[in-house]
């Protein structure tokens, strides 16, 4: 990408800010949609269908725009790796939501920006973590530790099996965040960084569809328990609204506005996730979990905060 193109990117205006808030709400609702459909569609099978439908939509969109998806540009290896990591992320999310609440999943999953900052620091030249970001990582991880402690406390009155189930669900949320961060690092550190947004997204969706559907077959999850209007609407929401429309809008915003300024809004997504979990699923949380969520949100905001002059290295 040329220097002129980079310099043309500007700070988010009112339109971009409103659009980012809408996107964060869409992403925050995703956990609720998945959890509400797990009873109708086996989790891994549901994840595979989501990726397959979205991949077909991206393929059609690229065809309409004349964007080549199969040109030999040296991105195949990185694209396959990104797709496998993307599949791993959603295995963790979909299975995790059978074990823990949507509110808790939203908090643990969205520690991803902190893992991303660490991954870029270690594997991408010029992406060193600033002092403010280190503080943000420590604050977010402190919140994550407090949230785990809250999980142990809440499960103390339950059976040993129930306690292990809840903690396993929380751990899958963290693993999902790590897989998400690893996908971002692969995209940023390989030739995928120069690839079109449609091709990068198609790699992730198409490869994950194959991996997830194959895994569902191996696990005996290729089945539909019951077809309900809620399940149909939920799957359509995940595939069309989240995996297709919202991701393309996000990539479009990145071509016109400064990524660092847009990323600051990422802390809103887990906030929406917790809110929707409480309002739509009737989930409850303790004061300790509320404090933990506040620490994670503050950490995400610090990790994504624009660099101050004193922190910019020559």
PDB file of C-alpha atoms in Angstrom:
ATOM      1  CA  UNK A   1       0.000   0.000   0.000  1.00  0.00           C
ATOM      2  CA  UNK A   2       1.405   3.388  -0.972  1.00  0.00           C
ATOM      3  CA  UNK A   3       2.425   6.144   1.428  1.00  0.00           C
ATOM      4  CA  UNK A   4      -0.127   8.419  -0.198  1.00  0.00           C
ATOM      5  CA  UNK A   5      -2.897   5.955   0.613  1.00  0.00           C
ATOM      6  CA  UNK A   6      -1.775   5.658   4.224  1.00  0.00           C
ATOM      7  CA  UNK A   7      -1.575   9.416   4.653  1.00  0.00           C
ATOM      8  CA  UNK A   8      -5.081   9.786   3.233  1.00  0.00           C
ATOM      9  CA  UNK A   9      -6.517   7.889   6.163  1.00  0.00           C
ATOM     10  CA  UNK A  10      -8.124  10.221   8.670  1.00  0.00           C
ATOM     11  CA  UNK A  11      -9.432  10.231  12.204  1.00  0.00           C
ATOM     12  CA  UNK A  12     -12.953   8.780  12.551  1.00  0.00           C
ATOM     13  CA  UNK A  13     -15.719  11.309  11.907  1.00  0.00           C
ATOM     14  CA  UNK A  14     -19.264  11.111  13.298  1.00  0.00           C
ATOM     15  CA  UNK A  15     -20.341   8.637  10.587  1.00  0.00           C
ATOM     16  CA  UNK A  16     -17.422   6.295  11.317  1.00  0.00           C
ATOM     17  CA  UNK A  17     -17.956   6.509  15.082  1.00  0.00           C
ATOM     18  CA  UNK A  18     -21.658   5.635  14.788  1.00  0.00           C
ATOM     19  CA  UNK A  19     -20.822   2.791  12.406  1.00  0.00           C
ATOM     20  CA  UNK A  20     -18.191   1.413  14.805  1.00  0.00           C
ATOM     21  CA  UNK A  21     -20.673   1.466  17.695  1.00  0.00           C
ATOM     22  CA  UNK A  22     -23.178  -0.458  15.544  1.00  0.00           C
ATOM     23  CA  UNK A  23     -20.485  -2.992  14.599  1.00  0.00           C
ATOM     24  CA  UNK A  24     -19.511  -3.494  18.234  1.00  0.00           C
ATOM     25  CA  UNK A  25     -23.166  -4.117  19.113  1.00  0.00           C
ATOM     26  CA  UNK A  26     -23.423  -6.650  16.261  1.00  0.00           C
ATOM     27  CA  UNK A  27     -20.308  -8.472  17.458  1.00  0.00           C
ATOM     28  CA  UNK A  28     -21.445  -8.330  21.084  1.00  0.00           C
ATOM     29  CA  UNK A  29     -24.752  -9.998  20.183  1.00  0.00           C
ATOM     30  CA  UNK A  30     -22.973 -12.879  18.453  1.00  0.00           C
ATOM     31  CA  UNK A  31     -22.334 -14.857  21.658  1.00  0.00           C
ATOM     32  CA  UNK A  32     -26.022 -14.666  22.564  1.00  0.00           C
ATOM     33  CA  UNK A  33     -27.005 -15.838  19.062  1.00  0.00           C
ATOM     34  CA  UNK A  34     -24.639 -18.814  19.250  1.00  0.00           C
ATOM     35  CA  UNK A  35     -25.713 -19.868  22.734  1.00  0.00           C
ATOM     36  CA  UNK A  36     -29.417 -19.603  21.917  1.00  0.00           C
ATOM     37  CA  UNK A  37     -28.940 -21.936  18.917  1.00  0.00           C
ATOM     38  CA  UNK A  38     -26.722 -24.586  20.500  1.00  0.00           C
ATOM     39  CA  UNK A  39     -29.787 -26.582  21.564  1.00  0.00           C
ATOM     40  CA  UNK A  40     -31.010 -26.782  17.962  1.00  0.00           C
ATOM     41  CA  UNK A  41     -27.728 -27.230  16.088  1.00  0.00           C
ATOM     42  CA  UNK A  42     -24.695 -29.102  17.399  1.00  0.00           C
ATOM     43  CA  UNK A  43     -22.025 -26.470  18.199  1.00  0.00           C
ATOM     44  CA  UNK A  44     -19.225 -27.438  15.790  1.00  0.00           C
ATOM     45  CA  UNK A  45     -21.723 -28.190  13.003  1.00  0.00           C
ATOM     46  CA  UNK A  46     -23.316 -24.782  13.585  1.00  0.00           C
ATOM     47  CA  UNK A  47     -19.899 -23.110  13.345  1.00  0.00           C
ATOM     48  CA  UNK A  48     -19.132 -24.943  10.095  1.00  0.00           C
ATOM     49  CA  UNK A  49     -22.444 -23.951   8.517  1.00  0.00           C
ATOM     50  CA  UNK A  50     -21.836 -20.342   9.526  1.00  0.00           C
ATOM     51  CA  UNK A  51     -18.445 -20.274   7.823  1.00  0.00           C
ATOM     52  CA  UNK A  52     -19.688 -22.113   4.723  1.00  0.00           C
ATOM     53  CA  UNK A  53     -22.610 -19.745   4.135  1.00  0.00           C
ATOM     54  CA  UNK A  54     -20.452 -16.671   4.705  1.00  0.00           C
ATOM     55  CA  UNK A  55     -17.697 -18.025   2.406  1.00  0.00           C
ATOM     56  CA  UNK A  56     -20.220 -18.422  -0.427  1.00  0.00           C
ATOM     57  CA  UNK A  57     -21.421 -14.854   0.121  1.00  0.00           C
ATOM     58  CA  UNK A  58     -17.858 -13.493   0.050  1.00  0.00           C
ATOM     59  CA  UNK A  59     -17.172 -15.512  -3.106  1.00  0.00           C
ATOM     60  CA  UNK A  60     -20.208 -13.965  -4.787  1.00  0.00           C
ATOM     61  CA  UNK A  61     -19.296 -10.479  -3.586  1.00  0.00           C
ATOM     62  CA  UNK A  62     -15.736 -10.814  -4.901  1.00  0.00           C
ATOM     63  CA  UNK A  63     -17.100 -12.007  -8.244  1.00  0.00           C
ATOM     64  CA  UNK A  64     -19.396  -8.984  -8.545  1.00  0.00           C
ATOM     65  CA  UNK A  65     -16.506  -6.639  -7.789  1.00  0.00           C
ATOM     66  CA  UNK A  66     -14.048  -8.463 -10.025  1.00  0.00           C
ATOM     67  CA  UNK A  67     -11.727  -9.242  -7.100  1.00  0.00           C
ATOM     68  CA  UNK A  68      -9.571 -12.312  -7.900  1.00  0.00           C
ATOM     69  CA  UNK A  69      -9.599 -14.923  -5.137  1.00  0.00           C
ATOM     70  CA  UNK A  70      -7.544 -17.695  -6.733  1.00  0.00           C
ATOM     71  CA  UNK A  71      -4.619 -15.800  -8.231  1.00  0.00           C
ATOM     72  CA  UNK A  72      -1.229 -17.273  -7.309  1.00  0.00           C
ATOM     73  CA  UNK A  73       0.216 -14.478  -5.184  1.00  0.00           C
ATOM     74  CA  UNK A  74       2.191 -16.431  -2.605  1.00  0.00           C
ATOM     75  CA  UNK A  75      -0.492 -16.233   0.097  1.00  0.00           C
ATOM     76  CA  UNK A  76      -1.663 -19.862   0.050  1.00  0.00           C
ATOM     77  CA  UNK A  77       0.373 -21.105   3.009  1.00  0.00           C
ATOM     78  CA  UNK A  78      -0.434 -18.134   5.202  1.00  0.00           C
ATOM     79  CA  UNK A  79      -4.077 -18.270   4.117  1.00  0.00           C
ATOM     80  CA  UNK A  80      -4.399 -21.929   5.075  1.00  0.00           C
ATOM     81  CA  UNK A  81      -2.785 -21.247   8.464  1.00  0.00           C
ATOM     82  CA  UNK A  82      -5.076 -18.258   9.093  1.00  0.00           C
ATOM     83  CA  UNK A  83      -8.070 -20.415   8.192  1.00  0.00           C
ATOM     84  CA  UNK A  84      -7.077 -23.200  10.575  1.00  0.00           C
ATOM     85  CA  UNK A  85      -6.538 -20.694  13.407  1.00  0.00           C
ATOM     86  CA  UNK A  86      -9.893 -19.085  12.583  1.00  0.00           C
ATOM     87  CA  UNK A  87     -11.505 -22.528  12.835  1.00  0.00           C
ATOM     88  CA  UNK A  88      -9.802 -23.119  16.172  1.00  0.00           C
ATOM     89  CA  UNK A  89     -11.146 -19.836  17.502  1.00  0.00           C
ATOM     90  CA  UNK A  90     -14.719 -20.781  16.719  1.00  0.00           C
ATOM     91  CA  UNK A  91     -14.369 -24.320  18.041  1.00  0.00           C
ATOM     92  CA  UNK A  92     -13.428 -22.704  21.349  1.00  0.00           C
ATOM     93  CA  UNK A  93     -16.284 -20.189  21.184  1.00  0.00           C
ATOM     94  CA  UNK A  94     -19.059 -22.583  20.161  1.00  0.00           C
ATOM     95  CA  UNK A  95     -18.031 -25.365  22.545  1.00  0.00           C
ATOM     96  CA  UNK A  96     -17.244 -22.893  25.309  1.00  0.00           C
ATOM     97  CA  UNK A  97     -20.743 -21.440  25.126  1.00  0.00           C
ATOM     98  CA  UNK A  98     -22.172 -24.857  26.014  1.00  0.00           C
ATOM     99  CA  UNK A  99     -20.220 -24.670  29.274  1.00  0.00           C
ATOM    100  CA  UNK A 100     -20.250 -21.016  30.339  1.00  0.00           C
ATOM    101  CA  UNK A 101     -22.461 -17.953  29.970  1.00  0.00           C
ATOM    102  CA  UNK A 102     -22.462 -15.577  27.015  1.00  0.00           C
ATOM    103  CA  UNK A 103     -21.481 -12.733  29.369  1.00  0.00           C
ATOM    104  CA  UNK A 104     -18.398 -14.524  30.636  1.00  0.00           C
ATOM    105  CA  UNK A 105     -17.450 -15.684  27.129  1.00  0.00           C
ATOM    106  CA  UNK A 106     -17.594 -12.062  25.904  1.00  0.00           C
ATOM    107  CA  UNK A 107     -15.106 -10.949  28.547  1.00  0.00           C
ATOM    108  CA  UNK A 108     -12.651 -13.821  28.152  1.00  0.00           C
ATOM    109  CA  UNK A 109     -12.783 -13.844  24.336  1.00  0.00           C
ATOM    110  CA  UNK A 110     -12.151 -10.123  24.034  1.00  0.00           C
ATOM    111  CA  UNK A 111      -8.837 -10.302  25.811  1.00  0.00           C
ATOM    112  CA  UNK A 112      -7.722 -10.960  22.205  1.00  0.00           C
ATOM    113  CA  UNK A 113      -6.431  -7.383  21.611  1.00  0.00           C
ATOM    114  CA  UNK A 114      -3.967  -7.881  24.466  1.00  0.00           C
ATOM    115  CA  UNK A 115      -2.708 -11.179  23.054  1.00  0.00           C
ATOM    116  CA  UNK A 116      -2.526  -9.508  19.633  1.00  0.00           C
ATOM    117  CA  UNK A 117      -0.330  -6.719  21.002  1.00  0.00           C
ATOM    118  CA  UNK A 118       2.001  -9.313  22.534  1.00  0.00           C
ATOM    119  CA  UNK A 119       2.115 -11.363  19.333  1.00  0.00           C
ATOM    120  CA  UNK A 120       2.872  -8.353  17.145  1.00  0.00           C
ATOM    121  CA  UNK A 121       5.552  -7.260  19.630  1.00  0.00           C
ATOM    122  CA  UNK A 122       7.292 -10.641  19.369  1.00  0.00           C
ATOM    123  CA  UNK A 123       6.787 -11.500  15.688  1.00  0.00           C
ATOM    124  CA  UNK A 124       6.340  -8.283  13.670  1.00  0.00           C
ATOM    125  CA  UNK A 125       9.197  -5.833  13.281  1.00  0.00           C
ATOM    126  CA  UNK A 126       8.328  -2.283  14.292  1.00  0.00           C
ATOM    127  CA  UNK A 127       5.282  -3.339  16.375  1.00  0.00           C
ATOM    128  CA  UNK A 128       6.842  -2.895  19.809  1.00  0.00           C
ATOM    129  CA  UNK A 129       4.522  -2.494  22.778  1.00  0.00           C
ATOM    130  CA  UNK A 130       4.551   0.984  24.287  1.00  0.00           C
ATOM    131  CA  UNK A 131       4.541   1.667  28.021  1.00  0.00           C
ATOM    132  CA  UNK A 132       0.803   2.443  28.029  1.00  0.00           C
ATOM    133  CA  UNK A 133       0.097  -0.808  26.202  1.00  0.00           C
ATOM    134  CA  UNK A 134       2.126  -2.835  28.708  1.00  0.00           C
ATOM    135  CA  UNK A 135       0.032  -1.297  31.474  1.00  0.00           C
ATOM    136  CA  UNK A 136      -3.119  -2.160  29.522  1.00  0.00           C
ATOM    137  CA  UNK A 137      -2.027  -5.791  29.101  1.00  0.00           C
ATOM    138  CA  UNK A 138      -1.312  -6.108  32.828  1.00  0.00           C
ATOM    139  CA  UNK A 139      -4.647  -4.490  33.751  1.00  0.00           C
ATOM    140  CA  UNK A 140      -6.581  -6.740  31.362  1.00  0.00           C
ATOM    141  CA  UNK A 141      -4.831  -9.890  32.568  1.00  0.00           C
ATOM    142  CA  UNK A 142      -5.513  -8.867  36.172  1.00  0.00           C
ATOM    143  CA  UNK A 143      -9.185  -8.616  35.258  1.00  0.00           C
ATOM    144  CA  UNK A 144      -9.027 -12.027  33.604  1.00  0.00           C
ATOM    145  CA  UNK A 145      -7.498 -13.546  36.748  1.00  0.00           C
ATOM    146  CA  UNK A 146     -10.205 -11.926  38.888  1.00  0.00           C
ATOM    147  CA  UNK A 147     -12.888 -13.293  36.563  1.00  0.00           C
ATOM    148  CA  UNK A 148     -11.441 -16.800  36.905  1.00  0.00           C
ATOM    149  CA  UNK A 149     -11.391 -16.382  40.688  1.00  0.00           C
ATOM    150  CA  UNK A 150     -15.023 -15.327  40.542  1.00  0.00           C
ATOM    151  CA  UNK A 151     -15.795 -18.491  38.577  1.00  0.00           C
ATOM    152  CA  UNK A 152     -14.232 -20.651  41.287  1.00  0.00           C
ATOM    153  CA  UNK A 153     -16.115 -18.746  44.001  1.00  0.00           C
ATOM    154  CA  UNK A 154     -19.495 -19.037  42.258  1.00  0.00           C
ATOM    155  CA  UNK A 155     -18.953 -22.743  41.664  1.00  0.00           C
ATOM    156  CA  UNK A 156     -17.840 -23.471  45.218  1.00  0.00           C
ATOM    157  CA  UNK A 157     -21.364 -24.380  46.275  1.00  0.00           C
ATOM    158  CA  UNK A 158     -21.933 -26.560  43.225  1.00  0.00           C
ATOM    159  CA  UNK A 159     -20.697 -30.039  42.468  1.00  0.00           C
ATOM    160  CA  UNK A 160     -17.126 -30.702  41.505  1.00  0.00           C
ATOM    161  CA  UNK A 161     -18.266 -31.563  37.978  1.00  0.00           C
ATOM    162  CA  UNK A 162     -20.194 -28.289  37.620  1.00  0.00           C
ATOM    163  CA  UNK A 163     -17.185 -26.307  38.778  1.00  0.00           C
ATOM    164  CA  UNK A 164     -14.906 -27.993  36.252  1.00  0.00           C
ATOM    165  CA  UNK A 165     -17.468 -27.421  33.482  1.00  0.00           C
ATOM    166  CA  UNK A 166     -17.704 -23.686  34.147  1.00  0.00           C
ATOM    167  CA  UNK A 167     -13.952 -23.219  34.400  1.00  0.00           C
ATOM    168  CA  UNK A 168     -13.447 -25.212  31.191  1.00  0.00           C
ATOM    169  CA  UNK A 169     -15.885 -22.898  29.393  1.00  0.00           C
ATOM    170  CA  UNK A 170     -14.022 -19.824  30.635  1.00  0.00           C
ATOM    171  CA  UNK A 171     -10.688 -21.346  29.595  1.00  0.00           C
ATOM    172  CA  UNK A 172     -12.042 -22.017  26.104  1.00  0.00           C
ATOM    173  CA  UNK A 173     -12.952 -18.329  25.911  1.00  0.00           C
ATOM    174  CA  UNK A 174      -9.334 -17.396  26.625  1.00  0.00           C
ATOM    175  CA  UNK A 175      -8.063 -19.962  24.106  1.00  0.00           C
ATOM    176  CA  UNK A 176     -10.471 -18.495  21.547  1.00  0.00           C
ATOM    177  CA  UNK A 177      -8.980 -15.060  22.193  1.00  0.00           C
ATOM    178  CA  UNK A 178      -5.462 -16.451  21.729  1.00  0.00           C
ATOM    179  CA  UNK A 179      -6.460 -18.115  18.440  1.00  0.00           C
ATOM    180  CA  UNK A 180      -8.057 -14.859  17.274  1.00  0.00           C
ATOM    181  CA  UNK A 181      -4.886 -12.952  18.137  1.00  0.00           C
ATOM    182  CA  UNK A 182      -2.728 -15.550  16.366  1.00  0.00           C
ATOM    183  CA  UNK A 183      -4.861 -15.163  13.226  1.00  0.00           C
ATOM    184  CA  UNK A 184      -4.315 -11.398  13.301  1.00  0.00           C
ATOM    185  CA  UNK A 185      -0.553 -11.842  13.710  1.00  0.00           C
ATOM    186  CA  UNK A 186      -0.441 -14.237  10.739  1.00  0.00           C
ATOM    187  CA  UNK A 187      -2.368 -11.761   8.577  1.00  0.00           C
ATOM    188  CA  UNK A 188      -0.155  -8.835   9.618  1.00  0.00           C
ATOM    189  CA  UNK A 189       3.187 -10.638   9.338  1.00  0.00           C
ATOM    190  CA  UNK A 190       2.783 -12.429   5.986  1.00  0.00           C
ATOM    191  CA  UNK A 191       1.874 -11.610   2.391  1.00  0.00           C
ATOM    192  CA  UNK A 192      -1.759 -11.556   3.458  1.00  0.00           C
ATOM    193  CA  UNK A 193      -1.054  -8.003   4.644  1.00  0.00           C
ATOM    194  CA  UNK A 194      -0.877  -6.955   0.971  1.00  0.00           C
ATOM    195  CA  UNK A 195      -3.824  -9.124  -0.110  1.00  0.00           C
ATOM    196  CA  UNK A 196      -7.343  -7.810  -0.673  1.00  0.00           C
ATOM    197  CA  UNK A 197      -9.744  -7.833   2.278  1.00  0.00           C
ATOM    198  CA  UNK A 198     -12.105 -10.160   0.386  1.00  0.00           C
ATOM    199  CA  UNK A 199      -9.377 -12.725  -0.262  1.00  0.00           C
ATOM    200  CA  UNK A 200      -8.106 -12.636   3.321  1.00  0.00           C
ATOM    201  CA  UNK A 201     -11.637 -13.092   4.660  1.00  0.00           C
ATOM    202  CA  UNK A 202     -12.384 -15.822   2.092  1.00  0.00           C
ATOM    203  CA  UNK A 203      -9.317 -17.808   3.200  1.00  0.00           C
ATOM    204  CA  UNK A 204     -10.501 -17.735   6.804  1.00  0.00           C
ATOM    205  CA  UNK A 205     -14.107 -18.611   6.044  1.00  0.00           C
ATOM    206  CA  UNK A 206     -13.519 -21.270   3.366  1.00  0.00           C
ATOM    207  CA  UNK A 207     -10.741 -23.122   5.206  1.00  0.00           C
ATOM    208  CA  UNK A 208     -12.592 -22.963   8.525  1.00  0.00           C
ATOM    209  CA  UNK A 209     -15.772 -24.291   6.854  1.00  0.00           C
ATOM    210  CA  UNK A 210     -13.903 -27.376   5.629  1.00  0.00           C
ATOM    211  CA  UNK A 211     -12.112 -27.917   8.954  1.00  0.00           C
ATOM    212  CA  UNK A 212     -15.204 -27.356  11.104  1.00  0.00           C
ATOM    213  CA  UNK A 213     -17.562 -29.506   9.032  1.00  0.00           C
ATOM    214  CA  UNK A 214     -14.979 -32.317   8.919  1.00  0.00           C
ATOM    215  CA  UNK A 215     -14.516 -32.061  12.688  1.00  0.00           C
ATOM    216  CA  UNK A 216     -18.285 -32.078  13.187  1.00  0.00           C
ATOM    217  CA  UNK A 217     -18.486 -35.297  11.151  1.00  0.00           C
ATOM    218  CA  UNK A 218     -15.707 -36.906  13.216  1.00  0.00           C
ATOM    219  CA  UNK A 219     -17.471 -35.900  16.451  1.00  0.00           C
ATOM    220  CA  UNK A 220     -20.840 -37.134  15.203  1.00  0.00           C
ATOM    221  CA  UNK A 221     -22.264 -33.606  15.347  1.00  0.00           C
ATOM    222  CA  UNK A 222     -23.624 -33.402  11.798  1.00  0.00           C
ATOM    223  CA  UNK A 223     -27.192 -33.288  12.986  1.00  0.00           C
ATOM    224  CA  UNK A 224     -30.061 -30.908  13.602  1.00  0.00           C
ATOM    225  CA  UNK A 225     -31.822 -31.460  16.910  1.00  0.00           C
ATOM    226  CA  UNK A 226     -34.870 -29.369  16.068  1.00  0.00           C
ATOM    227  CA  UNK A 227     -35.561 -26.649  13.509  1.00  0.00           C
ATOM    228  CA  UNK A 228     -36.949 -23.532  15.152  1.00  0.00           C
ATOM    229  CA  UNK A 229     -37.443 -19.985  13.835  1.00  0.00           C
ATOM    230  CA  UNK A 230     -34.932 -18.793  16.445  1.00  0.00           C
ATOM    231  CA  UNK A 231     -32.294 -21.229  15.190  1.00  0.00           C
ATOM    232  CA  UNK A 232     -32.803 -20.174  11.565  1.00  0.00           C
ATOM    233  CA  UNK A 233     -32.679 -16.463  12.390  1.00  0.00           C
ATOM    234  CA  UNK A 234     -29.638 -16.960  14.625  1.00  0.00           C
ATOM    235  CA  UNK A 235     -27.681 -18.874  11.980  1.00  0.00           C
ATOM    236  CA  UNK A 236     -28.594 -16.269   9.345  1.00  0.00           C
ATOM    237  CA  UNK A 237     -27.490 -13.509  11.717  1.00  0.00           C
ATOM    238  CA  UNK A 238     -24.134 -15.170  12.371  1.00  0.00           C
ATOM    239  CA  UNK A 239     -23.402 -15.959   8.716  1.00  0.00           C
ATOM    240  CA  UNK A 240     -24.869 -12.983   6.864  1.00  0.00           C
ATOM    241  CA  UNK A 241     -24.789 -10.087   9.318  1.00  0.00           C
ATOM    242  CA  UNK A 242     -21.663 -10.932  11.351  1.00  0.00           C
ATOM    243  CA  UNK A 243     -19.333 -13.026   9.189  1.00  0.00           C
ATOM    244  CA  UNK A 244     -20.179 -11.332   5.871  1.00  0.00           C
ATOM    245  CA  UNK A 245     -21.627  -7.823   6.172  1.00  0.00           C
ATOM    246  CA  UNK A 246     -19.971  -6.619   9.387  1.00  0.00           C
ATOM    247  CA  UNK A 247     -16.505  -7.915   8.464  1.00  0.00           C
ATOM    248  CA  UNK A 248     -16.647  -6.259   5.035  1.00  0.00           C
ATOM    249  CA  UNK A 249     -17.760  -2.984   6.615  1.00  0.00           C
ATOM    250  CA  UNK A 250     -14.873  -3.260   9.104  1.00  0.00           C
ATOM    251  CA  UNK A 251     -12.363  -3.765   6.294  1.00  0.00           C
ATOM    252  CA  UNK A 252     -13.922  -0.830   4.402  1.00  0.00           C
ATOM    253  CA  UNK A 253     -13.476   1.403   7.453  1.00  0.00           C
ATOM    254  CA  UNK A 254      -9.828   0.351   7.711  1.00  0.00           C
ATOM    255  CA  UNK A 255      -9.197   1.621   4.164  1.00  0.00           C
ATOM    256  CA  UNK A 256     -10.479   5.116   5.015  1.00  0.00           C
ATOM    257  CA  UNK A 257      -9.780   5.760   8.694  1.00  0.00           C
ATOM    258  CA  UNK A 258      -6.813   5.281  11.016  1.00  0.00           C
ATOM    259  CA  UNK A 259      -6.829   1.734  12.404  1.00  0.00           C
ATOM    260  CA  UNK A 260      -5.449   2.825  15.775  1.00  0.00           C
ATOM    261  CA  UNK A 261      -8.375   5.192  16.312  1.00  0.00           C
ATOM    262  CA  UNK A 262     -10.959   2.616  15.188  1.00  0.00           C
ATOM    263  CA  UNK A 263      -9.505  -0.092  17.441  1.00  0.00           C
ATOM    264  CA  UNK A 264     -10.164   2.019  20.538  1.00  0.00           C
ATOM    265  CA  UNK A 265     -13.847   1.141  20.159  1.00  0.00           C
ATOM    266  CA  UNK A 266     -13.137  -2.588  20.586  1.00  0.00           C
ATOM    267  CA  UNK A 267     -13.737  -2.330  24.341  1.00  0.00           C
ATOM    268  CA  UNK A 268     -17.417  -1.690  23.579  1.00  0.00           C
ATOM    269  CA  UNK A 269     -17.918  -5.192  22.138  1.00  0.00           C
ATOM    270  CA  UNK A 270     -17.559  -7.161  25.409  1.00  0.00           C
ATOM    271  CA  UNK A 271     -19.623  -4.458  27.113  1.00  0.00           C
ATOM    272  CA  UNK A 272     -22.429  -5.103  24.634  1.00  0.00           C
ATOM    273  CA  UNK A 273     -21.871  -8.857  25.041  1.00  0.00           C
ATOM    274  CA  UNK A 274     -22.409  -8.717  28.809  1.00  0.00           C
ATOM    275  CA  UNK A 275     -25.424  -6.423  28.418  1.00  0.00           C
ATOM    276  CA  UNK A 276     -27.124  -8.654  25.835  1.00  0.00           C
ATOM    277  CA  UNK A 277     -26.399 -11.749  27.939  1.00  0.00           C
ATOM    278  CA  UNK A 278     -28.169 -10.194  30.908  1.00  0.00           C
ATOM    279  CA  UNK A 279     -31.104  -8.699  28.959  1.00  0.00           C
ATOM    280  CA  UNK A 280     -31.789 -11.505  26.481  1.00  0.00           C
ATOM    281  CA  UNK A 281     -30.663 -14.649  28.318  1.00  0.00           C
ATOM    282  CA  UNK A 282     -31.345 -13.551  31.890  1.00  0.00           C
ATOM    283  CA  UNK A 283     -27.749 -14.154  32.936  1.00  0.00           C
ATOM    284  CA  UNK A 284     -26.535 -12.800  36.245  1.00  0.00           C
ATOM    285  CA  UNK A 285     -23.123 -11.786  37.485  1.00  0.00           C
ATOM    286  CA  UNK A 286     -21.482 -10.928  40.770  1.00  0.00           C
ATOM    287  CA  UNK A 287     -19.867  -7.688  41.864  1.00  0.00           C
ATOM    288  CA  UNK A 288     -16.480  -9.390  41.525  1.00  0.00           C
ATOM    289  CA  UNK A 289     -17.199 -10.282  37.901  1.00  0.00           C
ATOM    290  CA  UNK A 290     -18.345  -6.702  37.249  1.00  0.00           C
ATOM    291  CA  UNK A 291     -15.013  -5.459  38.640  1.00  0.00           C
ATOM    292  CA  UNK A 292     -13.159  -8.014  36.517  1.00  0.00           C
ATOM    293  CA  UNK A 293     -15.025  -6.893  33.399  1.00  0.00           C
ATOM    294  CA  UNK A 294     -14.147  -3.273  34.181  1.00  0.00           C
ATOM    295  CA  UNK A 295     -10.455  -4.144  34.418  1.00  0.00           C
ATOM    296  CA  UNK A 296     -10.531  -6.063  31.121  1.00  0.00           C
ATOM    297  CA  UNK A 297     -12.340  -3.212  29.352  1.00  0.00           C
ATOM    298  CA  UNK A 298      -9.887  -0.651  30.757  1.00  0.00           C
ATOM    299  CA  UNK A 299      -6.961  -2.817  29.653  1.00  0.00           C
ATOM    300  CA  UNK A 300      -8.338  -3.141  26.110  1.00  0.00           C
ATOM    301  CA  UNK A 301      -8.825   0.626  25.914  1.00  0.00           C
ATOM    302  CA  UNK A 302      -5.213   1.233  27.034  1.00  0.00           C
ATOM    303  CA  UNK A 303      -3.803  -1.346  24.601  1.00  0.00           C
ATOM    304  CA  UNK A 304      -5.598   0.341  21.704  1.00  0.00           C
ATOM    305  CA  UNK A 305      -5.060   3.945  22.807  1.00  0.00           C
ATOM    306  CA  UNK A 306      -3.226   6.130  20.230  1.00  0.00           C
ATOM    307  CA  UNK A 307       0.431   6.738  21.027  1.00  0.00           C
ATOM    308  CA  UNK A 308       1.334   9.959  22.801  1.00  0.00           C
ATOM    309  CA  UNK A 309       4.207  12.017  21.454  1.00  0.00           C
ATOM    310  CA  UNK A 310       6.447  10.961  24.324  1.00  0.00           C
ATOM    311  CA  UNK A 311       5.839   7.287  23.501  1.00  0.00           C
ATOM    312  CA  UNK A 312       6.548   7.513  19.763  1.00  0.00           C
ATOM    313  CA  UNK A 313      10.050   6.229  19.054  1.00  0.00           C
ATOM    314  CA  UNK A 314      12.271   7.967  16.572  1.00  0.00           C
TER     315      UNK A 314
END
